[in-house]
Every structure is written in structure tokens, then in C-alpha cells.
Amino acid sequence: MSKLEWIALFILLIIGLHFYSQYQLEQLDDDIPSISYKQNGRVPVIVAFGDDLTAGVGAGKGESYPDQLAQMLGVDVINAGRSGETSDKAKRRIDTVLQKYRPDIVLIAVGWRDLQRGRHRSKLKNNLIAIVKKVKEKGALPLVIGFPDPDLIDMMISSDLDLFDEAARKGGGRHIPDVFGPVLEEEELKSDETHPNAKGYRKAAKTIRKYLEEEMLL
């Protein structure tokens, strides 16, 4: 073999080893067993509140992020997602959800519809602050899940907009960073341009679970 052929073979070997190692990591990750989650000796009530990306648009039944997170945690995660809902409607609906479920933890993923429709971001931020405060006032822990700028995802800029972290802090809650951004920038994790598929929702659920573990909320 010529020197050029040896170089080409070496490059192919490196690429093959990279993809194999990624595959092995994914397999190990998928094999992680669910855990038994208890808070103060009892199973907490966890509610996922939001719009399309909470309802699971783009995936099949039982494949939304709340469903897959429930499997990972070994407890129910109530899916209070409503497709097509903006932050204005979510702010009005949160009272009913809190009264119905009396949750200990609320995962708040509100604002994706607002961003897609070009709504004023200051209004979105104020609505989020109001939602977080309402959750806090009921004695539950508000965990805000943010979103990136939808116009920048194609440019591989997928970090959450600052407004989500600011709203979480001002409302008295916490922000789980970069849950959906890394999903929405990967074609293989999406069902269309604005919604994850089942695999994408699973990745989002893993990010949330990791945050809960690192923050010792499990």
C-alpha cells in the first residue's frame, strides 16, 4: 500500500472508533435502571406544565418527555401539557392545575409557542415570572425549562435565552438549562423543524433527570 492509502485507512479507523464509542455510550446510558424516588419518605407529586413540547407533539403515545422521565424516575410524572398554548393562556391555566394536582415539583416549559409566533419577549418573561410565583406560593418547587431562539437553531446556537433564567430567579424558582436546544439542533432527534421525536424527548428527559440528581432533588 502507498503512503496515501495508509493515511486514508488510518483516518477511516479513527472515524470508526469514534462512532463505535458513541454507540457504546448510548447503549450504556439506555441501560441505566429507573430509580426509586421519594421525598421526605413519600413519593412526591411531579407535574410537567407546558405547551407542545410537554404534550409530546411529534412523538407517539407514551413517548413525551414526562412519560419517559417517569420511567427513569420510577414515579408518575403528570403531563399537564397543552398543544398550541401561549404563555398568556398558560398563566391563566396554572391555577387550575395547581388546585387539581397539589404538586411538590412543577416542571415549567412555557414559551416555545410565543417564540415561534414572534410574541414580545418581555411579555413572555413577565408571564413566566407570574407562573413561577404562583407555583412557589402553593409550596411547590418551580423548575423552569427554557428554549433557544428558534431563528438561531439552524446556526447551531441552541443555548436557552437569558429570559428563562431571569424569570426563574425573579419568581423564586430554578432554571434547568439547555433541555430542548441540543435536541432541536439535531435532525435525527426531530419529527419536524419545531418538535422532537421520541428519541429527542428521551434526550430531554435524561437532561432533566441529570439536573435533579446533581441538585440532589432525588
Short mmCIF file of C-alpha atoms in Angstrom, two decimals:
data_model
loop_
_atom_site.label_atom_id
_atom_site.label_comp_id
_atom_site.label_asym_id
_atom_site.label_seq_id
_atom_site.Cartn_x
_atom_site.Cartn_y
_atom_site.Cartn_z
CA MET A 1 0.00 0.00 0.00
CA SER A 2 1.12 3.53 -0.73
CA LYS A 3 1.65 6.14 1.98
CA LEU A 4 -1.53 7.91 0.90
CA GLU A 5 -3.54 4.71 1.19
CA TRP A 6 -2.16 4.09 4.69
CA ILE A 7 -3.17 7.60 5.73
CA ALA A 8 -6.68 7.12 4.34
CA LEU A 9 -7.02 3.78 6.17
CA PHE A 10 -5.86 5.38 9.42
CA ILE A 11 -8.43 8.17 9.11
CA LEU A 12 -11.22 5.67 8.46
CA LEU A 13 -10.13 3.68 11.52
CA ILE A 14 -10.24 6.80 13.74
CA ILE A 15 -13.71 7.72 12.45
CA GLY A 16 -14.95 4.17 13.01
CA LEU A 17 -13.64 4.11 16.59
CA HIS A 18 -15.32 7.45 17.31
CA PHE A 19 -18.76 6.30 16.18
CA TYR A 20 -18.38 2.95 17.96
CA SER A 21 -17.52 4.68 21.24
CA GLN A 22 -20.54 6.98 20.86
CA TYR A 23 -22.75 3.95 20.23
CA GLN A 24 -21.39 2.20 23.33
CA LEU A 25 -22.05 5.28 25.47
CA GLU A 26 -25.63 5.49 24.21
CA GLN A 27 -26.18 1.82 24.96
CA LEU A 28 -24.83 2.20 28.48
CA ASP A 29 -26.98 5.28 29.02
CA ASP A 30 -30.11 3.49 27.85
CA ASP A 31 -29.38 0.60 30.22
CA ILE A 32 -29.47 2.83 33.32
CA PRO A 33 -32.24 1.41 35.53
CA SER A 34 -35.03 3.57 36.88
CA ILE A 35 -34.59 4.77 40.43
CA SER A 36 -36.98 4.83 43.36
CA TYR A 37 -37.67 8.49 44.07
CA LYS A 38 -39.01 9.56 47.47
CA GLN A 39 -39.13 12.96 49.13
CA ASN A 40 -39.32 13.06 52.93
CA GLY A 41 -40.29 9.41 52.97
CA ARG A 42 -43.06 9.69 50.39
CA VAL A 43 -43.42 9.76 46.65
CA PRO A 44 -43.69 13.40 45.52
CA VAL A 45 -46.26 14.69 43.07
CA ILE A 46 -44.47 15.91 39.94
CA VAL A 47 -46.33 17.90 37.29
CA ALA A 48 -44.98 18.79 33.84
CA PHE A 49 -46.67 22.01 32.73
CA GLY A 50 -46.25 23.48 29.27
CA ASP A 51 -47.21 23.52 25.60
CA ASP A 52 -46.40 21.32 22.57
CA LEU A 53 -43.07 20.08 23.88
CA THR A 54 -44.65 18.93 27.13
CA ALA A 55 -47.72 17.43 25.47
CA GLY A 56 -45.36 15.36 23.30
CA VAL A 57 -46.27 16.66 19.84
CA GLY A 58 -44.12 14.82 17.30
CA ALA A 59 -43.98 11.51 19.18
CA GLY A 60 -46.33 8.65 19.89
CA LYS A 61 -48.38 7.84 22.95
CA GLY A 62 -46.18 7.33 25.99
CA GLU A 63 -43.15 8.93 24.31
CA SER A 64 -43.41 12.52 25.61
CA TYR A 65 -40.66 13.77 27.90
CA PRO A 66 -42.89 13.50 31.02
CA ASP A 67 -43.70 9.86 30.16
CA GLN A 68 -40.06 8.96 29.61
CA LEU A 69 -38.91 10.89 32.68
CA ALA A 70 -41.46 8.95 34.75
CA GLN A 71 -39.91 5.69 33.56
CA MET A 72 -36.44 6.92 34.53
CA LEU A 73 -37.52 8.13 37.99
CA GLY A 74 -39.82 5.24 38.79
CA VAL A 75 -42.70 7.58 39.71
CA ASP A 76 -45.62 9.19 37.92
CA VAL A 77 -44.98 12.50 36.17
CA ILE A 78 -48.34 14.12 35.44
CA ASN A 79 -48.45 15.52 31.91
CA ALA A 80 -50.25 18.86 32.05
CA GLY A 81 -49.06 19.94 28.62
CA ARG A 82 -51.42 21.60 26.16
CA SER A 83 -50.55 21.81 22.48
CA GLY A 84 -50.58 25.27 20.91
CA GLU A 85 -50.80 27.15 24.20
CA THR A 86 -49.09 30.52 24.60
CA SER A 87 -47.77 31.93 27.87
CA ASP A 88 -50.86 34.15 28.25
CA LYS A 89 -53.13 31.11 28.36
CA ALA A 90 -50.69 29.14 30.47
CA LYS A 91 -50.68 31.88 33.09
CA ARG A 92 -54.47 31.63 33.35
CA ARG A 93 -54.44 27.81 33.42
CA ILE A 94 -51.76 27.23 36.07
CA ASP A 95 -54.15 27.92 38.97
CA THR A 96 -56.45 25.09 37.91
CA VAL A 97 -53.52 22.69 37.53
CA LEU A 98 -52.14 23.54 40.98
CA GLN A 99 -55.51 23.16 42.61
CA LYS A 100 -56.19 19.83 40.88
CA TYR A 101 -52.87 18.07 41.49
CA ARG A 102 -51.33 19.84 44.52
CA PRO A 103 -47.81 19.14 43.26
CA ASP A 104 -44.49 19.13 45.07
CA ILE A 105 -42.48 19.86 41.93
CA VAL A 106 -43.62 21.63 38.76
CA LEU A 107 -41.57 21.46 35.55
CA ILE A 108 -42.49 24.63 33.63
CA ALA A 109 -41.78 24.53 29.89
CA VAL A 110 -43.73 27.54 28.66
CA GLY A 111 -42.86 29.93 25.84
CA TRP A 112 -41.99 27.88 22.77
CA ARG A 113 -45.19 28.96 21.03
CA ASP A 114 -44.58 32.60 21.94
CA LEU A 115 -41.09 32.48 20.42
CA GLN A 116 -42.29 30.81 17.24
CA ARG A 117 -45.00 33.43 16.76
CA GLY A 118 -42.69 36.36 17.44
CA ARG A 119 -44.53 37.49 20.57
CA HIS A 120 -42.93 40.19 22.71
CA ARG A 121 -40.29 38.53 24.85
CA SER A 122 -40.79 40.97 27.70
CA LYS A 123 -44.41 39.79 27.92
CA LEU A 124 -43.30 36.16 27.87
CA LYS A 125 -40.83 36.85 30.68
CA ASN A 126 -43.47 38.56 32.81
CA ASN A 127 -45.91 35.69 32.25
CA LEU A 128 -43.25 33.19 33.29
CA ILE A 129 -42.46 35.15 36.44
CA ALA A 130 -46.16 35.13 37.33
CA ILE A 131 -46.42 31.36 36.75
CA VAL A 132 -43.31 30.64 38.82
CA LYS A 133 -44.59 32.81 41.66
CA LYS A 134 -47.96 31.05 41.67
CA VAL A 135 -46.24 27.66 41.90
CA LYS A 136 -43.98 28.91 44.69
CA GLU A 137 -46.92 30.34 46.63
CA LYS A 138 -48.57 26.92 46.67
CA GLY A 139 -45.50 25.43 48.32
CA ALA A 140 -44.19 23.59 45.25
CA LEU A 141 -40.73 23.82 43.69
CA PRO A 142 -40.86 25.58 40.29
CA LEU A 143 -38.27 24.32 37.78
CA VAL A 144 -38.20 26.35 34.56
CA ILE A 145 -37.23 24.63 31.31
CA GLY A 146 -36.15 27.20 28.75
CA PHE A 147 -35.87 27.37 24.99
CA PRO A 148 -33.39 28.80 22.47
CA ASP A 149 -34.10 31.44 19.86
CA PRO A 150 -35.90 29.45 17.11
CA ASP A 151 -34.32 31.66 14.43
CA LEU A 152 -30.80 30.74 15.54
CA ILE A 153 -31.10 26.96 15.86
CA ASP A 154 -30.06 26.40 12.23
CA MET A 155 -26.87 28.32 13.05
CA MET A 156 -26.17 25.79 15.82
CA ILE A 157 -26.86 28.39 18.54
CA SER A 158 -29.04 26.37 20.87
CA SER A 159 -28.49 27.79 24.36
CA ASP A 160 -31.56 28.94 26.26
CA LEU A 161 -32.47 32.60 26.01
CA ASP A 162 -31.48 34.53 29.14
CA LEU A 163 -35.08 35.46 29.87
CA PHE A 164 -35.82 31.95 31.15
CA ASP A 165 -33.12 32.02 33.80
CA GLU A 166 -34.09 35.58 34.76
CA ALA A 167 -37.76 34.63 35.08
CA ALA A 168 -36.92 31.60 37.22
CA ARG A 169 -34.77 33.65 39.61
CA LYS A 170 -37.19 36.58 39.86
CA GLY A 171 -40.10 34.25 40.51
CA GLY A 172 -38.26 32.29 43.18
CA GLY A 173 -37.64 29.11 41.21
CA ARG A 174 -34.77 27.41 39.40
CA HIS A 175 -33.78 27.06 35.76
CA ILE A 176 -32.85 23.73 34.16
CA PRO A 177 -30.60 24.88 31.30
CA ASP A 178 -30.45 23.64 27.72
CA VAL A 179 -33.01 20.85 27.80
CA PHE A 180 -34.51 21.28 24.33
CA GLY A 181 -31.91 23.35 22.47
CA PRO A 182 -29.45 20.48 21.94
CA VAL A 183 -32.37 18.33 20.78
CA LEU A 184 -33.77 20.79 18.27
CA GLU A 185 -30.43 21.31 16.54
CA GLU A 186 -30.13 17.61 15.68
CA GLU A 187 -32.16 16.41 12.68
CA GLU A 188 -32.24 12.82 13.87
CA LEU A 189 -33.90 13.92 17.12
CA LYS A 190 -36.75 15.85 15.46
CA SER A 191 -40.05 14.88 13.88
CA ASP A 192 -40.19 18.26 12.11
CA GLU A 193 -38.46 21.63 12.35
CA THR A 194 -40.01 22.58 15.69
CA HIS A 195 -40.81 19.33 17.52
CA PRO A 196 -38.68 16.46 18.85
CA ASN A 197 -39.37 12.83 18.07
CA ALA A 198 -39.42 10.07 20.70
CA LYS A 199 -35.63 9.88 20.76
CA GLY A 200 -35.42 13.66 21.19
CA TYR A 201 -37.87 13.65 24.08
CA ARG A 202 -35.83 10.89 25.70
CA LYS A 203 -32.71 13.03 25.50
CA ALA A 204 -34.62 15.92 27.08
CA ALA A 205 -35.83 13.64 29.89
CA LYS A 206 -32.26 12.48 30.53
CA THR A 207 -31.10 16.08 30.86
CA ILE A 208 -33.83 16.80 33.41
CA ARG A 209 -33.05 13.65 35.37
CA LYS A 210 -29.36 14.55 35.44
CA TYR A 211 -30.19 18.00 36.79
CA LEU A 212 -32.41 16.55 39.52
CA GLU A 213 -29.62 14.20 40.56
CA GLU A 214 -26.88 16.86 40.53
CA GLU A 215 -29.03 19.28 42.53
CA MET A 216 -29.82 16.45 44.98
CA LEU A 217 -33.55 16.78 44.35
CA LEU A 218 -33.85 13.00 44.02
#
